[in-house]
Coordinates of C-alpha atoms in Angstrom, one line a residue:
Chain A
X1 CA 0.0 0.0 0.0
X2 CA 1.6 3.2 -1.1
X3 CA -0.8 5.7 -2.7
X4 CA -4.3 6.2 -1.3
X5 CA -7.0 6.6 -3.9
X6 CA -7.6 10.4 -4.0
X7 CA -11.3 9.8 -3.2
X8 CA -10.2 8.2 0.1
X9 CA -8.7 11.5 1.4
X10 CA -11.3 13.1 3.6
X11 CA -12.4 16.8 3.2
X12 CA -11.9 19.5 0.7
X13 CA -9.0 21.8 1.5
X14 CA -5.9 23.6 0.2
X15 CA -2.6 23.8 2.0
X16 CA -0.1 26.5 1.0
X17 CA 3.4 25.4 1.8
X18 CA 7.0 26.4 1.7
X19 CA 9.6 23.7 1.0
X20 CA 13.3 23.5 1.3
X21 CA 15.1 20.5 -0.1
X22 CA 18.5 18.9 -0.3
X23 CA 18.9 16.2 -3.0
X24 CA 21.3 13.4 -3.3
X25 CA 23.4 15.2 -5.9
X26 CA 24.0 18.0 -3.5
X27 CA 21.3 20.3 -5.1
X28 CA 19.4 22.4 -2.7
X29 CA 16.7 24.9 -3.1
X30 CA 13.4 26.2 -2.0
X31 CA 10.0 26.5 -3.6
X32 CA 6.4 27.1 -2.7
X33 CA 3.7 24.5 -3.2
X34 CA 0.0 24.1 -3.0
X35 CA -1.7 20.8 -2.0
X36 CA -5.3 20.8 -2.9
X37 CA -7.9 18.1 -2.2
X38 CA -11.2 18.9 -3.9
X39 CA -14.1 16.8 -5.0
X40 CA -12.1 13.6 -4.9
X41 CA -9.1 15.0 -6.9
X42 CA -5.7 15.8 -5.5
X43 CA -3.6 18.5 -7.0
X44 CA -0.1 19.5 -6.2
X45 CA 1.4 22.7 -7.8
X46 CA 5.0 23.8 -7.3
X47 CA 5.9 27.4 -7.7
X48 CA 9.3 29.1 -8.0
X49 CA 10.4 31.8 -5.6
X50 CA 9.3 34.2 -8.4
X51 CA 5.8 32.8 -8.5
X52 CA 6.2 30.8 -11.7
X53 CA 4.5 27.4 -12.0
X54 CA 7.2 24.7 -12.1
X55 CA 5.1 21.6 -12.1
X56 CA 1.7 20.2 -11.3
X57 CA 0.6 16.7 -10.3
X58 CA -3.0 15.7 -10.5
X59 CA -4.3 12.5 -9.0
X60 CA -7.9 11.1 -9.6
X61 CA -8.4 7.8 -8.1
X62 CA -5.1 6.1 -8.6
X63 CA -4.5 7.8 -12.0
X64 CA -1.9 10.5 -12.0
X65 CA -1.0 13.2 -14.5
X66 CA 2.2 15.2 -14.3
X67 CA 2.9 18.5 -16.0
X68 CA 6.2 20.2 -16.0
X69 CA 6.7 23.8 -17.0
X70 CA 10.4 23.8 -17.0
X71 CA 12.8 21.7 -19.2
X72 CA 15.4 21.4 -16.4
X73 CA 15.6 18.0 -14.8
X74 CA 14.1 17.8 -11.4
X75 CA 16.1 16.5 -8.4
X76 CA 13.1 14.3 -7.4
X77 CA 10.8 12.3 -9.7
X78 CA 7.2 13.5 -9.6
X79 CA 6.0 10.1 -8.4
X80 CA 8.3 10.5 -5.3
X81 CA 6.8 13.9 -4.6
X82 CA 3.3 12.4 -4.7
X83 CA 4.4 9.5 -2.5
X84 CA 5.9 11.8 0.0
X85 CA 2.8 13.9 0.2
X86 CA 0.7 10.8 0.9
X87 CA 3.1 9.5 3.5
X88 CA 3.3 12.8 5.3
X89 CA -0.1 14.4 5.0
X90 CA -2.6 11.9 3.7
X91 CA -2.0 8.6 5.6
X92 CA -4.6 8.9 8.4
X93 CA -3.6 9.9 11.9
X94 CA -5.2 7.6 14.5
X95 CA -8.2 9.1 16.2
X96 CA -8.4 8.7 19.2
X97 CA -4.6 9.1 19.6
X98 CA -2.4 6.1 20.2
X99 CA -0.6 5.6 23.5
X100 CA 2.8 7.0 23.9
X101 CA 5.5 4.8 22.3
X102 CA 6.1 3.0 19.0
X103 CA 3.3 1.3 17.1
X104 CA 3.2 -0.7 13.9
X105 CA 0.4 0.7 11.8
X106 CA -1.2 -1.1 8.8
X107 CA -2.7 0.5 5.8
X108 CA -4.2 -2.6 4.2
X109 CA -1.2 -5.0 4.2
X110 CA 1.3 -2.1 4.1
X111 CA 3.0 -1.7 7.5
X112 CA 5.0 1.3 8.9
X113 CA 6.0 2.5 12.4
X114 CA 4.6 5.5 14.2
X115 CA 6.0 7.0 17.4
X116 CA 3.6 8.9 19.6
X117 CA 4.2 11.2 22.5
X118 CA 1.7 13.1 24.7
X119 CA -1.1 12.2 22.5
X120 CA 0.6 13.4 19.4
X121 CA 2.2 11.7 16.4
X122 CA 5.8 12.8 16.3
X123 CA 7.4 10.4 13.8
X124 CA 6.6 8.0 11.0
X125 CA 9.1 5.5 9.7
X126 CA 8.0 4.0 6.4
X127 CA 9.8 1.3 4.4
X128 CA 10.8 2.4 0.9
X129 CA 11.9 -0.1 -1.8
X130 CA 13.7 0.3 -5.1
X131 CA 14.1 -3.1 -6.7
X132 CA 16.0 -5.2 -4.2
X133 CA 17.2 -2.3 -2.2
X134 CA 15.4 -1.2 0.9
X135 CA 15.6 2.0 2.9
X136 CA 13.4 4.0 5.2
X137 CA 11.6 7.3 5.0
X138 CA 11.5 9.1 8.3
X139 CA 8.9 11.8 8.7
X140 CA 9.3 14.0 11.8
X141 CA 6.5 16.2 12.8
X142 CA 7.9 19.1 14.8
X143 CA 5.8 19.6 17.9
X144 CA 3.8 16.5 16.9
X145 CA 0.5 16.4 15.2
X146 CA -2.9 15.5 16.7
X147 CA -5.8 13.9 14.8
X148 CA -7.5 16.4 12.4
X149 CA -4.6 18.8 12.8
X150 CA -2.4 20.0 9.9
X151 CA 1.3 19.5 10.7
X152 CA 2.9 22.9 10.8
X153 CA 6.5 21.9 10.3
X154 CA 7.7 18.6 8.9
X155 CA 11.1 17.1 8.1
X156 CA 11.3 14.2 5.8
X157 CA 14.4 12.1 5.2
X158 CA 14.6 9.4 2.5
X159 CA 17.4 7.1 3.4
X160 CA 17.1 5.1 0.2
X161 CA 17.2 8.0 -2.2
X162 CA 19.3 10.2 0.1
X163 CA 17.2 13.4 0.1
X164 CA 15.7 15.6 2.8
X165 CA 12.8 18.0 2.6
X166 CA 11.6 20.6 5.2
X167 CA 8.0 21.7 4.8
X168 CA 6.3 24.5 6.5
X169 CA 2.5 24.8 6.1
X170 CA 1.6 28.5 5.8
X171 CA -2.1 28.2 5.6
X172 CA -5.0 25.8 5.3
X173 CA -8.2 26.9 3.4
X174 CA -11.4 24.9 3.6
X175 CA -13.0 24.4 0.2
X176 CA -16.5 23.5 -0.8
X177 CA -17.3 20.8 -3.2
X178 CA -20.7 21.4 -4.8
X179 CA -22.9 18.4 -4.6
Chain B
X1 CA 16.4 28.5 -9.1
X2 CA 18.6 29.2 -12.0
X3 CA 18.7 25.5 -12.6
X4 CA 15.0 25.3 -12.9
X5 CA 14.7 27.8 -15.7
X6 CA 15.0 26.7 -19.3
X7 CA 18.2 27.4 -21.1
X8 CA 16.2 27.0 -24.3
X9 CA 14.8 30.5 -23.6
X10 CA 18.0 31.8 -25.1
X11 CA 16.4 31.2 -28.4
X12 CA 13.7 33.7 -27.5
X13 CA 16.2 36.5 -27.0
X14 CA 17.5 36.1 -30.5
X15 CA 14.0 36.0 -31.8
X16 CA 12.9 39.1 -29.9
X17 CA 15.8 41.1 -31.1
X18 CA 15.1 40.2 -34.7
X19 CA 11.5 41.3 -34.6
X20 CA 10.9 44.4 -36.7
X21 CA 9.3 47.2 -34.9
X22 CA 5.7 47.2 -35.9
X23 CA 3.5 50.3 -35.7
X24 CA 1.6 50.9 -32.5
X25 CA -2.1 50.4 -32.8
X26 CA -4.0 53.6 -32.7
X27 CA -5.2 54.6 -29.3
X28 CA -8.8 54.0 -29.0
X29 CA -11.0 56.0 -26.6
X30 CA -13.3 54.2 -24.2
X31 CA -16.9 55.0 -24.8
X32 CA -18.0 58.5 -23.9
X33 CA -14.5 59.9 -24.3
X34 CA -13.2 63.0 -26.1
X35 CA -9.5 63.2 -27.3
X36 CA -7.7 59.9 -26.6
X37 CA -4.5 59.8 -24.7
X38 CA -1.6 58.7 -26.8
X39 CA 1.2 56.4 -25.9
X40 CA 4.0 58.9 -26.3
X41 CA 2.3 61.3 -23.8
X42 CA 1.6 58.5 -21.3
X43 CA 5.1 57.2 -21.4
X44 CA 6.6 60.6 -21.4
X45 CA 4.6 61.3 -18.2
X46 CA 6.0 58.2 -16.6
X47 CA 9.5 59.0 -17.7
X48 CA 9.3 62.2 -15.5
X49 CA 8.3 60.5 -12.3
X50 CA 10.9 60.8 -9.5
X51 CA 10.0 57.4 -8.1
X52 CA 7.0 55.3 -7.2
X53 CA 5.8 53.4 -4.1
X54 CA 2.7 51.3 -3.9
X55 CA 1.1 48.6 -1.8
X56 CA 0.0 45.6 -3.8
X57 CA -2.4 42.7 -3.4
X58 CA -1.9 40.0 -5.9
X59 CA -4.3 37.2 -6.7
X60 CA -2.9 34.3 -8.9
X61 CA -5.7 32.3 -10.3
X62 CA -4.4 28.9 -11.5
X63 CA -6.7 26.8 -13.6
X64 CA -6.0 23.7 -11.4
X65 CA -6.7 25.4 -8.1
X66 CA -10.1 26.3 -6.7
X67 CA -9.0 29.4 -4.9
X68 CA -6.5 32.0 -5.9
X69 CA -3.1 32.3 -4.3
X70 CA -2.9 35.7 -2.5
X71 CA 0.2 37.7 -1.9
X72 CA 0.6 41.1 -0.3
X73 CA 3.4 43.6 -0.1
X74 CA 4.9 46.8 -1.4
X75 CA 6.7 47.7 -4.7
X76 CA 9.2 50.5 -5.2
X77 CA 10.5 52.0 -8.4
X78 CA 13.5 54.3 -8.6
X79 CA 14.5 55.6 -12.1
X80 CA 16.0 54.8 -14.3
X81 CA 15.8 51.1 -13.7
X82 CA 15.4 49.8 -10.2
X83 CA 12.3 47.9 -9.2
X84 CA 11.8 46.3 -5.8
X85 CA 9.0 44.0 -4.7
X86 CA 8.9 43.4 -1.0
X87 CA 6.4 40.6 -0.2
X88 CA 5.0 40.5 3.3
X89 CA 2.5 37.6 3.2
X90 CA 2.3 34.7 3.1
X91 CA 6.1 34.7 3.0
X92 CA 8.5 37.5 3.5
X93 CA 10.7 37.9 0.4
X94 CA 12.4 40.5 -1.7
X95 CA 12.7 40.6 -5.4
X96 CA 15.0 43.2 -7.0
X97 CA 15.3 44.1 -10.6
X98 CA 18.3 46.4 -11.4
X99 CA 19.6 46.6 -15.0
X100 CA 19.6 43.0 -16.3
X101 CA 20.0 41.4 -12.9
X102 CA 17.1 39.9 -11.0
X103 CA 17.9 39.0 -7.4
X104 CA 15.7 37.5 -4.8
X105 CA 15.8 36.5 -1.2
X106 CA 13.6 35.0 1.4
X107 CA 14.2 33.4 4.8
X108 CA 14.9 30.1 3.0
X109 CA 16.5 31.0 -0.2
X110 CA 18.3 33.6 -2.2
X111 CA 19.6 33.8 -5.7
X112 CA 20.1 35.8 -8.9
X113 CA 19.1 35.5 -12.5
X114 CA 20.6 37.2 -15.5
X115 CA 17.6 38.3 -17.6
X116 CA 19.7 38.4 -20.7
X117 CA 20.0 34.6 -20.3
X118 CA 16.3 34.2 -19.5
X119 CA 14.7 36.7 -22.0
X120 CA 11.1 35.4 -21.6
X121 CA 11.2 35.8 -17.9
X122 CA 12.9 39.1 -18.6
X123 CA 10.2 40.4 -20.8
X124 CA 7.6 39.3 -18.4
X125 CA 9.2 40.9 -15.4
X126 CA 10.5 43.9 -17.2
X127 CA 7.3 45.1 -18.9
X128 CA 6.1 46.9 -15.8
X129 CA 9.4 48.6 -15.3
X130 CA 9.5 49.7 -19.0
X131 CA 6.2 51.4 -18.4
X132 CA 7.4 53.1 -15.2
X133 CA 10.5 54.4 -16.8
X134 CA 8.7 55.5 -19.9
X135 CA 10.5 53.1 -22.2
X136 CA 8.3 53.1 -25.2
X137 CA 10.8 51.5 -27.6
X138 CA 11.3 48.7 -25.2
X139 CA 7.6 48.0 -24.9
X140 CA 7.1 48.3 -28.7
X141 CA 9.9 45.9 -29.3
X142 CA 8.4 43.2 -27.2
X143 CA 4.7 43.9 -27.4
X144 CA 1.9 45.1 -29.7
X145 CA 0.5 47.9 -27.7
X146 CA -3.0 49.3 -27.5
X147 CA -3.9 52.2 -25.3
X148 CA -7.5 53.1 -24.3
X149 CA -8.3 56.1 -22.2
X150 CA -11.3 58.0 -20.9
X151 CA -11.8 61.3 -19.1
X152 CA -10.2 64.7 -19.4
X153 CA -6.4 65.1 -19.6
X154 CA -5.9 65.7 -15.9
X155 CA -6.6 62.4 -14.0
X156 CA -7.5 60.6 -17.2
X157 CA -8.1 56.8 -16.7
X158 CA -6.3 54.6 -19.1
X159 CA -5.7 50.9 -19.9
X160 CA -2.6 49.7 -21.7
X161 CA -2.9 46.3 -23.4
X162 CA 0.3 44.5 -24.2
X163 CA 0.3 41.4 -26.5
X164 CA 3.6 39.6 -26.8
X165 CA 5.3 39.6 -30.2
X166 CA 7.6 36.6 -29.8
X167 CA 6.0 33.3 -30.7
X168 CA 7.6 31.5 -27.8
X169 CA 6.2 34.0 -25.3
X170 CA 2.8 33.9 -27.0
X171 CA 2.7 30.3 -26.2
X172 CA 2.6 31.0 -22.5
X173 CA 1.4 34.6 -22.3
X174 CA -1.9 35.8 -23.9
X175 CA -1.9 39.4 -22.8
X176 CA -0.8 41.9 -20.2
X177 CA -3.1 44.7 -19.1
X178 CA -2.0 47.7 -17.1
X179 CA -4.6 50.0 -15.7
X180 CA -4.0 53.5 -14.4
X181 CA -5.1 57.1 -13.9
X182 CA -2.8 60.0 -14.8
X183 CA 0.7 58.9 -13.8
X184 CA -0.6 56.4 -11.3
X185 CA -1.0 52.6 -11.9
X186 CA -4.0 50.9 -10.3
X187 CA -3.9 47.3 -11.6
X188 CA -1.8 44.8 -13.5
X189 CA -3.5 41.8 -15.1
X190 CA -1.6 38.9 -16.7
X191 CA -3.6 36.4 -18.7
X192 CA -1.7 33.2 -19.6
X193 CA -2.5 30.5 -22.1
X194 CA -4.2 27.7 -20.4
X195 CA -6.4 29.9 -18.3
X196 CA -4.1 31.1 -15.5
X197 CA -4.5 34.7 -14.5
X198 CA -2.7 37.0 -12.2
X199 CA -4.2 40.3 -10.9
X200 CA -2.2 42.8 -8.9
X201 CA -4.2 45.7 -7.4
X202 CA -2.1 48.7 -6.3
X203 CA -3.2 51.0 -3.5
X204 CA -1.6 53.9 -1.7
X205 CA 0.2 54.7 -4.9
X206 CA 2.8 57.5 -4.6
X207 CA 4.1 58.3 -8.1
X208 CA 6.0 61.3 -6.9
X209 CA 8.1 59.4 -4.4
X210 CA 11.6 60.8 -3.9
X211 CA 13.9 58.3 -2.2
X212 CA 16.6 59.3 0.2
X213 CA 20.0 57.7 -0.2
X214 CA 19.3 55.7 2.9
X215 CA 16.0 54.4 1.4
X216 CA 17.7 53.5 -1.8
X217 CA 20.2 51.5 0.1
X218 CA 17.6 49.8 2.2
X219 CA 14.7 49.2 -0.2
X220 CA 16.8 48.3 -3.3
X221 CA 19.1 45.8 -1.6
X222 CA 18.5 42.3 -0.4
X223 CA 18.3 41.9 3.4
X224 CA 21.4 40.4 5.0
X225 CA 21.3 36.6 5.2

């Protein structure tokens, strides 16, 4: 279990975020991003510091569509961006909260480990596989995150692909999906 | 950032330079108007301003997103060619255009771009500065211009429509519209191919702003890292 179907993501909302990344090849940089879930569709838009669109990823069900607005190669493949978004923001947070300590959590048959402290999720460790190689993605929620909260600051480290991303969520807007 | 911009845009520069200067479309008055304002007069007026400061509220409407992305801040222009955009929300950042150099800084990042190497971005970013410094040849080289105006000469409202000339720019940009009154700008609207639209609304516009040396040093420089 890796991607959730977009229709499984509850609510209609838009998160405006700032990202800072360091890639395996030593590239580092910053960008703005918007994560939107609306009427069963998930949209991620990346914007340059100058406000230019860099890329968009749209997911409907399990189908994904990627658009790039630059010819430069990206330090991360779009499917990894989408996967990281799911792991960090869309995998459900247990409600009621889990007891303090480490827990193995299952999404279908897919297992990962969560660490809870004071009623808040503080870390997720998720296995990542590329062919025969295996590594871990560690998502750290600064200050922890409670059920139905939006994590304010997140650090993600991918041990297999050797990259790190810091994400700050600047705002959350509730959206309406007309019935 | 520089990595993320297409080096293929170099082609555009060559293309833009080769475009012959086409005649400006005749200024057309808005309904109910007397003598129309002409481009030479409007640009000559702007060429005389000592400086400009204005608050801005930008709404970027992306076709993929339900709600616009809002940005607020202040812009400053000091002739002949310095333009500063200080964004306050949602992120503090500074964007400086001076000559052919575009520099930017935020809490997380800073960098510089040579507009000569990124001409499409240059035209896009520079069009507003060309207006403020009264650079009619520069505007005419890059855009087909149409000016509409209404009202009497003092405080006349106007709308300048800029359609890109370069084919490569046309593929992404449909039209730029700049609205104003007298020597003041009120709105900047950018319509892109594919349905995206950016609207900047200016308030507290001071088009007679004279900057002190200290202000020039502070407003037209990037903050220390």
